[in-house]
Every structure is written in C-alpha cells, then in structure tokens.
PDB file of C-alpha atoms in Angstrom:
ATOM      1  CA  MET A 259     -14.083 -14.030 -11.844  1.00 59.00           C
ATOM      2  CA  GLY A 260     -13.430 -17.601 -10.733  1.00 63.00           C
ATOM      3  CA  GLU A 261     -12.820 -18.798  -7.194  1.00 72.00           C
ATOM      4  CA  GLU A 262      -9.354 -20.055  -8.153  1.00 69.00           C
ATOM      5  CA  TYR A 263      -8.395 -16.449  -8.942  1.00 72.00           C
ATOM      6  CA  THR A 264     -10.023 -14.638  -6.042  1.00 81.00           C
ATOM      7  CA  LYS A 265      -8.725 -16.932  -3.301  1.00 80.00           C
ATOM      8  CA  PHE A 266      -5.167 -15.757  -3.994  1.00 81.00           C
ATOM      9  CA  ILE A 267      -5.899 -12.032  -3.655  1.00 84.00           C
ATOM     10  CA  PRO A 268      -4.190 -10.810  -0.441  1.00 82.00           C
ATOM     11  CA  ILE A 269      -6.732 -10.074   2.289  1.00 80.00           C
ATOM     12  CA  GLN A 270      -6.864  -6.576   3.728  1.00 76.00           C
ATOM     13  CA  ALA A 271      -5.636  -6.386   7.322  1.00 76.00           C
ATOM     14  CA  PRO A 272      -8.193  -5.126   9.889  1.00 79.00           C
ATOM     15  CA  SER A 273      -5.675  -2.784  11.549  1.00 83.00           C
ATOM     16  CA  ASP A 274      -2.149  -1.406  11.296  1.00 89.00           C
ATOM     17  CA  TRP A 275       0.664  -3.746  12.250  1.00 92.00           C
ATOM     18  CA  GLU A 276       2.787  -2.996  15.313  1.00 93.00           C
ATOM     19  CA  PRO A 277       5.241  -5.309  17.078  1.00 92.00           C
ATOM     20  CA  PRO A 278       3.397  -7.300  19.784  1.00 90.00           C
ATOM     21  CA  SER A 279       4.404  -6.932  23.412  1.00 90.00           C
ATOM     22  CA  HIS A 280       6.382 -10.199  23.385  1.00 87.00           C
ATOM     23  CA  PHE A 281       8.655  -9.065  20.524  1.00 86.00           C
ATOM     24  CA  PRO A 282      12.295  -8.179  21.332  1.00 84.00           C
ATOM     25  CA  ALA A 283      13.207  -4.527  22.003  1.00 85.00           C
ATOM     26  CA  ILE A 284       9.571  -3.639  22.629  1.00 90.00           C
ATOM     27  CA  GLU A 285      10.543  -0.932  25.125  1.00 92.00           C
ATOM     28  CA  THR A 286      12.720   0.703  22.480  1.00 92.00           C
ATOM     29  CA  TRP A 287       9.782   0.581  20.081  1.00 94.00           C
ATOM     30  CA  GLU A 288       7.417   2.129  22.636  1.00 95.00           C
ATOM     31  CA  LYS A 289       9.790   5.068  23.112  1.00 95.00           C
ATOM     32  CA  PHE A 290      10.156   5.475  19.366  1.00 96.00           C
ATOM     33  CA  ARG A 291       6.421   5.514  18.638  1.00 93.00           C
ATOM     34  CA  LYS A 292       5.970   8.491  20.981  1.00 96.00           C
ATOM     35  CA  LYS A 293       7.785  10.615  18.431  1.00 96.00           C
ATOM     36  CA  LYS A 294       5.772  12.610  15.924  1.00 96.00           C
ATOM     37  CA  TRP A 295       5.287  10.672  12.689  1.00 95.00           C
ATOM     38  CA  GLU A 296       7.696  12.527  10.411  1.00 96.00           C
ATOM     39  CA  GLU A 297      10.177  13.052  13.248  1.00 97.00           C
ATOM     40  CA  GLY A 298      10.395   9.283  13.644  1.00 97.00           C
ATOM     41  CA  LEU A 299      10.916   8.742   9.913  1.00 97.00           C
ATOM     42  CA  SER A 300      13.586  11.436   9.912  1.00 97.00           C
ATOM     43  CA  TYR A 301      15.371   9.679  12.774  1.00 97.00           C
ATOM     44  CA  ILE A 302      15.488   6.403  10.834  1.00 97.00           C
ATOM     45  CA  ASP A 303      16.761   8.229   7.724  1.00 97.00           C
ATOM     46  CA  SER A 304      19.485   9.961   9.745  1.00 96.00           C
ATOM     47  CA  GLN A 305      21.034   6.621  10.710  1.00 94.00           C
ATOM     48  CA  GLY A 306      22.224   5.998   7.152  1.00 94.00           C
ATOM     49  CA  LEU A 307      21.091   2.381   7.149  1.00 95.00           C
ATOM     50  CA  PRO A 308      21.581   0.376   3.915  1.00 95.00           C
ATOM     51  CA  PHE A 309      17.818   0.060   3.398  1.00 96.00           C
ATOM     52  CA  THR A 310      16.130   0.567   0.020  1.00 97.00           C
ATOM     53  CA  TYR A 311      12.364   1.075  -0.214  1.00 98.00           C
ATOM     54  CA  ARG A 312      10.128   0.433  -3.202  1.00 97.00           C
ATOM     55  CA  PHE A 313       6.485   1.254  -3.887  1.00 97.00           C
ATOM     56  CA  ARG A 314       4.752  -0.229  -6.896  1.00 95.00           C
ATOM     57  CA  ILE A 315       1.230   0.051  -8.271  1.00 94.00           C
ATOM     58  CA  ALA A 316       0.018  -2.006 -11.249  1.00 92.00           C
ATOM     59  CA  ARG A 317      -2.923  -1.426 -13.578  1.00 91.00           C
ATOM     60  CA  ASN A 318      -4.447  -2.676 -16.817  1.00 88.00           C
ATOM     61  CA  PRO A 319      -6.779  -0.797 -19.178  1.00 86.00           C
ATOM     62  CA  LYS A 320     -10.386  -1.967 -19.251  1.00 85.00           C
ATOM     63  CA  HIS A 321     -10.966  -4.947 -21.545  1.00 78.00           C
ATOM     64  CA  SER A 322      -7.234  -5.345 -22.188  1.00 72.00           C
ATOM     65  CA  THR A 323      -5.540  -8.561 -23.250  1.00 63.00           C
ATOM     66  CA  TYR A 324      -3.156  -9.936 -20.641  1.00 63.00           C
ATOM     67  CA  THR A 325      -0.327  -9.213 -20.934  1.00 59.00           C
ATOM     68  CA  LYS A 326       0.297  -8.582 -24.607  1.00 63.00           C
ATOM     69  CA  ARG A 327       0.994  -4.969 -25.524  1.00 64.00           C
ATOM     70  CA  THR A 328      -1.266  -4.142 -28.472  1.00 67.00           C
ATOM     71  CA  GLU A 329      -2.041  -1.045 -30.529  1.00 70.00           C
ATOM     72  CA  LYS A 330      -5.140  -0.546 -28.374  1.00 69.00           C
ATOM     73  CA  THR A 331      -2.981  -0.607 -25.263  1.00 71.00           C
ATOM     74  CA  ASP A 332      -0.537   1.883 -26.769  1.00 72.00           C
ATOM     75  CA  GLN A 333      -3.411   4.230 -27.608  1.00 75.00           C
ATOM     76  CA  PHE A 334      -4.552   4.035 -23.989  1.00 77.00           C
ATOM     77  CA  LEU A 335      -1.040   4.661 -22.667  1.00 76.00           C
ATOM     78  CA  TYR A 336      -0.604   7.638 -24.971  1.00 73.00           C
ATOM     79  CA  SER A 337      -3.959   9.060 -23.881  1.00 77.00           C
ATOM     80  CA  PHE A 338      -3.133   8.442 -20.198  1.00 76.00           C
ATOM     81  CA  LEU A 339       0.187  10.281 -20.450  1.00 74.00           C
ATOM     82  CA  GLU A 340      -1.247  13.073 -22.598  1.00 72.00           C
ATOM     83  CA  GLU A 341      -4.130  13.597 -20.166  1.00 71.00           C
ATOM     84  CA  ASN A 342      -1.630  13.988 -17.335  1.00 62.00           C
ATOM     85  CA  ASP A 343       0.682  16.208 -19.406  1.00 63.00           C
ATOM     86  CA  SER A 344       3.412  13.585 -19.101  1.00 58.00           C
ATOM     87  CA  LEU A 345       4.251  12.690 -22.697  1.00 57.00           C
ATOM     88  CA  PRO A 346       8.019  12.692 -23.231  1.00 55.00           C
ATOM     89  CA  GLU A 347       9.345  15.352 -25.594  1.00 56.00           C
ATOM     90  CA  ASP A 348      11.928  15.142 -28.351  1.00 50.00           C
ATOM     91  CA  LEU A 349      14.951  17.026 -27.005  1.00 47.00           C
ATOM     92  CA  ASN A 350      15.639  18.633 -30.397  1.00 51.00           C
ATOM     93  CA  SER A 351      12.174  19.680 -31.576  1.00 52.00           C
ATOM     94  CA  GLY A 352      10.402  19.995 -28.215  1.00 53.00           C
ATOM     95  CA  LYS A 353       7.437  18.101 -29.688  1.00 60.00           C
ATOM     96  CA  LYS A 354       5.679  15.235 -27.923  1.00 57.00           C
ATOM     97  CA  LEU A 355       6.917  11.822 -28.996  1.00 54.00           C
ATOM     98  CA  PRO A 356       4.505   9.712 -31.092  1.00 53.00           C
ATOM     99  CA  ILE A 357       3.167   6.382 -29.840  1.00 50.00           C
ATOM    100  CA  LEU A 358       5.761   4.307 -31.683  1.00 46.00           C
ATOM    101  CA  GLU A 359       8.563   6.061 -29.818  1.00 50.00           C
ATOM    102  CA  LEU A 360       7.141   5.546 -26.355  1.00 55.00           C
ATOM    103  CA  LYS A 361       9.736   3.593 -24.445  1.00 62.00           C
ATOM    104  CA  GLN A 362       9.042   0.805 -21.995  1.00 73.00           C
ATOM    105  CA  ARG A 363      10.303   2.902 -19.075  1.00 77.00           C
ATOM    106  CA  ILE A 364       9.381   6.586 -18.731  1.00 78.00           C
ATOM    107  CA  PRO A 365      10.372   8.889 -15.834  1.00 77.00           C
ATOM    108  CA  TRP A 366       7.134  10.144 -14.288  1.00 76.00           C
ATOM    109  CA  ASN A 367       6.385  11.989 -11.035  1.00 80.00           C
ATOM    110  CA  SER A 368       9.580  11.147  -9.117  1.00 82.00           C
ATOM    111  CA  GLY A 369       9.348   7.517 -10.196  1.00 87.00           C
ATOM    112  CA  THR A 370       9.213   5.364 -13.312  1.00 86.00           C
ATOM    113  CA  LEU A 371       6.247   4.344 -15.447  1.00 81.00           C
ATOM    114  CA  VAL A 372       6.890   0.834 -16.775  1.00 81.00           C
ATOM    115  CA  MET A 373       4.824  -0.375 -19.719  1.00 76.00           C
ATOM    116  CA  GLY A 374       4.222  -3.823 -21.170  1.00 71.00           C
ATOM    117  CA  ASP A 375       5.790  -5.824 -18.362  1.00 72.00           C
ATOM    118  CA  GLU A 376       3.805  -8.277 -16.201  1.00 76.00           C
ATOM    119  CA  ASP A 377       0.905  -5.824 -16.394  1.00 80.00           C
ATOM    120  CA  HIS A 378       0.300  -3.104 -18.977  1.00 81.00           C
ATOM    121  CA  ILE A 379       1.081  -0.227 -16.617  1.00 85.00           C
ATOM    122  CA  ARG A 380       3.223  -0.208 -13.521  1.00 88.00           C
ATOM    123  CA  TRP A 381       4.424   2.861 -11.671  1.00 92.00           C
ATOM    124  CA  GLU A 382       7.212   2.434  -9.175  1.00 94.00           C
ATOM    125  CA  CYS A 383       9.336   4.580  -6.914  1.00 95.00           C
ATOM    126  CA  VAL A 384      12.633   3.459  -5.375  1.00 96.00           C
ATOM    127  CA  THR A 385      14.253   5.487  -2.596  1.00 97.00           C
ATOM    128  CA  ASP A 386      16.498   5.144   0.437  1.00 97.00           C
ATOM    129  CA  SER A 387      14.475   7.714   2.399  1.00 97.00           C
ATOM    130  CA  LEU A 388      11.362   6.937   4.441  1.00 97.00           C
ATOM    131  CA  LEU A 389      10.484  10.638   4.452  1.00 97.00           C
ATOM    132  CA  GLU A 390      10.539  10.720   0.656  1.00 96.00           C
ATOM    133  CA  LEU A 391       8.484   7.531   0.446  1.00 96.00           C
ATOM    134  CA  ASN A 392       5.948   8.988   2.872  1.00 96.00           C
ATOM    135  CA  SER A 393       5.694  12.120   0.723  1.00 94.00           C
ATOM    136  CA  VAL A 394       5.221  10.084  -2.461  1.00 93.00           C
ATOM    137  CA  LEU A 395       2.422   8.008  -0.936  1.00 93.00           C
ATOM    138  CA  LYS A 396       0.546  11.208  -0.073  1.00 92.00           C
ATOM    139  CA  SER A 397       0.915  12.649  -3.586  1.00 90.00           C
ATOM    140  CA  ASP A 398      -2.246  13.684  -5.417  1.00 88.00           C
ATOM    141  CA  PHE A 399      -1.107  12.154  -8.707  1.00 87.00           C
ATOM    142  CA  LEU A 400      -1.610   8.633  -7.312  1.00 90.00           C
ATOM    143  CA  THR A 401      -5.361   9.239  -7.563  1.00 89.00           C
ATOM    144  CA  LYS A 402      -4.881   8.934 -11.343  1.00 87.00           C
ATOM    145  CA  PHE A 403      -4.630   5.190 -10.756  1.00 91.00           C
ATOM    146  CA  GLU A 404      -7.985   5.027  -8.959  1.00 92.00           C
ATOM    147  CA  ALA A 405     -10.114   5.589 -12.070  1.00 90.00           C
ATOM    148  CA  GLU A 406     -12.457   2.585 -12.052  1.00 93.00           C
ATOM    149  CA  ASP A 407     -13.885   3.610 -15.429  1.00 91.00           C
ATOM    150  CA  LYS A 408     -10.483   3.466 -17.136  1.00 89.00           C
ATOM    151  CA  PHE A 409      -8.786   0.473 -15.550  1.00 91.00           C
ATOM    152  CA  ASP A 410      -9.890  -3.142 -15.295  1.00 91.00           C
ATOM    153  CA  PHE A 411     -11.982  -3.141 -12.118  1.00 93.00           C
ATOM    154  CA  GLN A 412     -14.568  -5.429 -10.559  1.00 91.00           C
ATOM    155  CA  LYS A 413     -16.686  -4.603  -7.525  1.00 90.00           C
ATOM    156  CA  GLY A 414     -15.954  -6.834  -4.573  1.00 85.00           C
ATOM    157  CA  ILE A 415     -12.436  -7.486  -5.840  1.00 88.00           C
ATOM    158  CA  GLY A 416     -10.877  -4.205  -6.896  1.00 92.00           C
ATOM    159  CA  PHE A 417      -8.437  -3.661  -9.731  1.00 93.00           C
ATOM    160  CA  ILE A 418      -7.769  -6.783 -11.787  1.00 91.00           C
ATOM    161  CA  ASN A 419      -4.212  -7.677 -12.716  1.00 87.00           C
ATOM    162  CA  SER A 420      -2.550 -10.556 -14.533  1.00 82.00           C
ATOM    163  CA  CYS A 421      -1.732 -12.288 -11.233  1.00 84.00           C
ATOM    164  CA  PRO A 422      -4.348 -12.498  -8.439  1.00 87.00           C
ATOM    165  CA  THR A 423      -1.713 -11.678  -5.800  1.00 87.00           C
ATOM    166  CA  ASN A 424      -1.335  -8.285  -7.521  1.00 86.00           C
ATOM    167  CA  SER A 425      -5.068  -7.557  -7.591  1.00 90.00           C
ATOM    168  CA  GLY A 426      -7.267  -5.622  -5.190  1.00 92.00           C
ATOM    169  CA  PHE A 427      -5.529  -2.301  -4.653  1.00 93.00           C
ATOM    170  CA  GLY A 428      -2.747  -3.519  -6.913  1.00 93.00           C
ATOM    171  CA  ASP A 429       0.006  -2.043  -4.765  1.00 94.00           C
ATOM    172  CA  LYS A 430       3.140  -3.405  -3.139  1.00 95.00           C
ATOM    173  CA  LEU A 431       5.613  -2.009  -0.618  1.00 96.00           C
ATOM    174  CA  SER A 432       8.988  -3.601  -0.010  1.00 97.00           C
ATOM    175  CA  VAL A 433      12.251  -3.008   1.816  1.00 97.00           C
ATOM    176  CA  SER A 434      15.548  -4.454   0.633  1.00 96.00           C
ATOM    177  CA  ILE A 435      18.435  -4.921   3.074  1.00 94.00           C
ATOM    178  CA  PRO A 436      21.885  -6.523   2.810  1.00 92.00           C
ATOM    179  CA  ALA A 437      21.777 -10.222   3.675  1.00 89.00           C
ATOM    180  CA  ARG A 438      24.867  -9.709   5.832  1.00 87.00           C
ATOM    181  CA  LEU A 439      22.708  -7.948   8.429  1.00 86.00           C
ATOM    182  CA  ALA A 440      21.005 -11.261   9.098  1.00 77.00           C
ATOM    183  CA  ASP A 441      24.179 -13.316   8.686  1.00 70.00           C
ATOM    184  CA  SER A 442      26.074 -11.149  11.183  1.00 69.00           C
ATOM    185  CA  GLY A 443      23.425 -11.627  13.838  1.00 66.00           C
ATOM    186  CA  GLU A 444      22.261  -7.990  13.945  1.00 69.00           C
ATOM    187  CA  LEU A 445      18.750  -9.214  13.162  1.00 80.00           C
ATOM    188  CA  ARG A 446      18.893 -12.396  15.202  1.00 71.00           C
ATOM    189  CA  ASP A 447      15.833 -11.246  17.166  1.00 67.00           C
ATOM    190  CA  PHE A 448      13.774 -10.194  14.148  1.00 79.00           C
ATOM    191  CA  ARG A 449      10.586 -12.151  13.462  1.00 80.00           C
ATOM    192  CA  LEU A 450       8.814 -11.400  10.199  1.00 88.00           C
ATOM    193  CA  PRO A 451       5.037 -11.156  10.830  1.00 88.00           C
ATOM    194  CA  THR A 452       4.008 -13.610   8.107  1.00 87.00           C
ATOM    195  CA  ASP A 453       0.610 -14.017   9.758  1.00 84.00           C
ATOM    196  CA  TRP A 454      -0.085 -10.377   8.874  1.00 86.00           C
ATOM    197  CA  GLY A 455       0.796 -10.955   5.210  1.00 86.00           C
ATOM    198  CA  PHE A 456       4.467 -10.008   5.019  1.00 92.00           C
ATOM    199  CA  TYR A 457       6.743 -12.209   2.942  1.00 92.00           C
ATOM    200  CA  ARG A 458      10.489 -12.681   2.584  1.00 93.00           C
ATOM    201  CA  GLU A 459      12.372 -13.023  -0.679  1.00 93.00           C
ATOM    202  CA  GLU A 460      16.063 -13.885  -0.924  1.00 92.00           C
ATOM    203  CA  LEU A 461      18.056 -12.296  -3.727  1.00 90.00           C
ATOM    204  CA  LYS A 462      21.784 -12.323  -4.358  1.00 88.00           C
ATOM    205  CA  GLY A 463      23.272 -10.605  -1.326  1.00 90.00           C
ATOM    206  CA  ARG A 464      19.941  -9.027  -0.357  1.00 93.00           C
ATOM    207  CA  LEU A 465      16.842  -9.815   1.663  1.00 92.00           C
ATOM    208  CA  VAL A 466      13.514  -8.322   0.631  1.00 95.00           C
ATOM    209  CA  PHE A 467      10.523  -8.049   2.966  1.00 95.00           C
ATOM    210  CA  PHE A 468       7.257  -7.111   1.279  1.00 95.00           C
ATOM    211  CA  ARG A 469       3.495  -7.107   1.406  1.00 92.00           C
ATOM    212  CA  LYS A 470       0.958  -6.615  -1.364  1.00 92.00           C
ATOM    213  CA  ASN A 471      -2.494  -5.023  -1.290  1.00 90.00           C
ATOM    214  CA  PHE A 472      -1.873  -2.471   1.459  1.00 88.00           C
ATOM    215  CA  GLY A 473      -4.433  -0.007   0.171  1.00 85.00           C
ATOM    216  CA  PRO A 474      -4.566   3.621   1.332  1.00 79.00           C
ATOM    217  CA  ASN A 475      -5.423   2.767   4.941  1.00 82.00           C
ATOM    218  CA  ARG A 476      -2.718   0.249   5.832  1.00 87.00           C
ATOM    219  CA  LYS A 477       0.507   1.762   4.507  1.00 90.00           C
ATOM    220  CA  ASN A 478       1.509   2.830   8.014  1.00 92.00           C
ATOM    221  CA  SER A 479       1.984  -0.859   8.765  1.00 93.00           C
ATOM    222  CA  PHE A 480       4.909  -0.898   6.347  1.00 95.00           C
ATOM    223  CA  PHE A 481       6.499   2.101   8.027  1.00 96.00           C
ATOM    224  CA  ASN A 482       6.021   0.437  11.413  1.00 96.00           C
ATOM    225  CA  LEU A 483       7.678  -2.768  10.215  1.00 95.00           C
ATOM    226  CA  VAL A 484      10.630  -0.934   8.659  1.00 96.00           C
ATOM    227  CA  SER A 485      11.076   1.311  11.709  1.00 96.00           C
ATOM    228  CA  TYR A 486      11.072  -1.681  14.048  1.00 94.00           C
ATOM    229  CA  LEU A 487      13.537  -3.500  11.791  1.00 93.00           C
ATOM    230  CA  ALA A 488      15.753  -0.402  11.759  1.00 94.00           C
ATOM    231  CA  LEU A 489      15.680  -0.120  15.553  1.00 93.00           C
ATOM    232  CA  LEU A 490      16.958  -3.686  15.852  1.00 90.00           C
ATOM    233  CA  VAL A 491      19.829  -2.897  13.475  1.00 89.00           C
ATOM    234  CA  ILE A 492      20.669   0.333  15.330  1.00 88.00           C
ATOM    235  CA  SER A 493      20.631  -1.515  18.638  1.00 81.00           C
ATOM    236  CA  GLY A 494      22.922  -4.174  17.200  1.00 72.00           C
ATOM    237  CA  LYS A 495      25.391  -1.555  16.003  1.00 62.00           C
ATOM    238  CA  GLU A 496      25.504   0.128  19.392  1.00 52.00           C
ATOM    239  CA  GLY A 497      25.668  -3.140  21.276  1.00 44.00           C
ATOM    240  CA  THR A 498      22.848  -1.805  23.439  1.00 40.00           C
ATOM    241  CA  LYS A 499      19.387  -0.422  22.832  1.00 38.00           C
ATOM    242  CA  ALA A 500      18.716   2.531  20.565  1.00 37.00           C
ATOM    243  CA  SER A 501      18.508   5.699  22.634  1.00 35.00           C
ATOM    244  CA  PHE A 502      15.984   8.508  22.364  1.00 33.00           C
ATOM    245  CA  ALA A 503      15.551  11.865  23.997  1.00 35.00           C
ATOM    246  CA  PRO A 504      12.911  11.735  26.753  1.00 30.00           C
TER     247      PRO A 504
END
C-alpha cells in the first residue's frame, strides 16, 4: 500500500473528545455529564430536536476489484447474507431470492445493506434517537464486519476501502441538523473541533458534522459532541442555560 494512500487514512484519536474548559456553556456540560450514560441520551432524545444521526460501515471482499460489481462479488454477497440468515425471500413462494434478484439496497438488522456503491458493501443506520443509535453500536451483528479473513484487510492499516479516508475501521458517524439553527444564532457559540478530526459538510438546508474511523473505542466522542451541540440548542431555545435536576 503506497504512502499516497495511507497518509489520508484518518488517525485514531488518543482519547474521547469532550468540550474543553474554555468552550461556551461548559458548566451546563459538566452538570450534564454527571448523568448516567443512557439517562443523558434519553434527555437529549426527549427534547425533540431536529437532529438526524447516521452510522455507516464500509467493506470490500478480499481481492475484489474496486468498485465494479462482478459475479465474484455477487457470489460473496449472497454467501454473506446466507451465512447470516439474511437473504430476502420472495413474498409469494417464501423461497430465498437468487443472486440475480438481489437488489442494491436490502433491509438488514434495523438498517440498510447497500451493495455496489462506492464500496462493495456498506451497512448504514439512520435514526433520530441517540438511544437507538447507542443500542445499534452495541449490537453483536456488527462483529460480522470484523472478519479479516473475508474482507480486504492489511495489518497496520485495517480494512481497505476504495477511498483512503474510508479505510482503517471503515466507519463513519454523522449528525445532520437544519442550517437555520446556525443562521438563527442558536449555535453562535458552537466551535467544531476540527483538530480532533470532525468535519462540516453543507447540504441544501442542512449542516452535517461527521468524523470517520472512530473504531470501537472512540464512538463516545460522537455522543459527547452531539450532546454538547444539543445543549447549546436547548439553551438557545430557553434563552438561558439548559437546566438539570441536582
């Protein structure tokens, strides 16, 4: 693997991200973080904020051709789904669909398995609940994507994908919010921690904050970022600071 490829793989962070002491509303954050983990996520969910969360993991079969979907790839996909008892069935006959009828998008384990896109396999989950996202990230079925003998993998790098920024753990977490939250000034104090590896993407009417290559040990950083972002929005709505029971 060449240096031009590896230098673009996102570096793993040495620790979980939390807002530094000089960030706005730090006292509100300190009160919030004293809550039990799931209690805090439940509090954010209860506010009904217009936040949408997305988790994505991308993989390619060993020795696959990027990114062309071939018969060999289809055989692998069929075997992967069959092994995990996830082959779609014909609604009339109840029989498993043959390879030729495998669609590009298949519902699988509370999310969607996307085939033949930027990478051969991508599983993604979209939700407006942090509690649901937390539950998904702890699901046993995600270990199916850790098979180094089945997917393109190289020691010292991790899982290899078509784009180096998607390699390593091959995962990505993002939050999408209405752009009006920034335009209205509710997030005037928000500072995206780009030095930690978070990025901002502007879509039509939406802002997306994301980071790639979290890995299993740094996903809490995403929850911390989203919770802090939510606290700023809640504070802006109330015209004060978010309040918590002592």
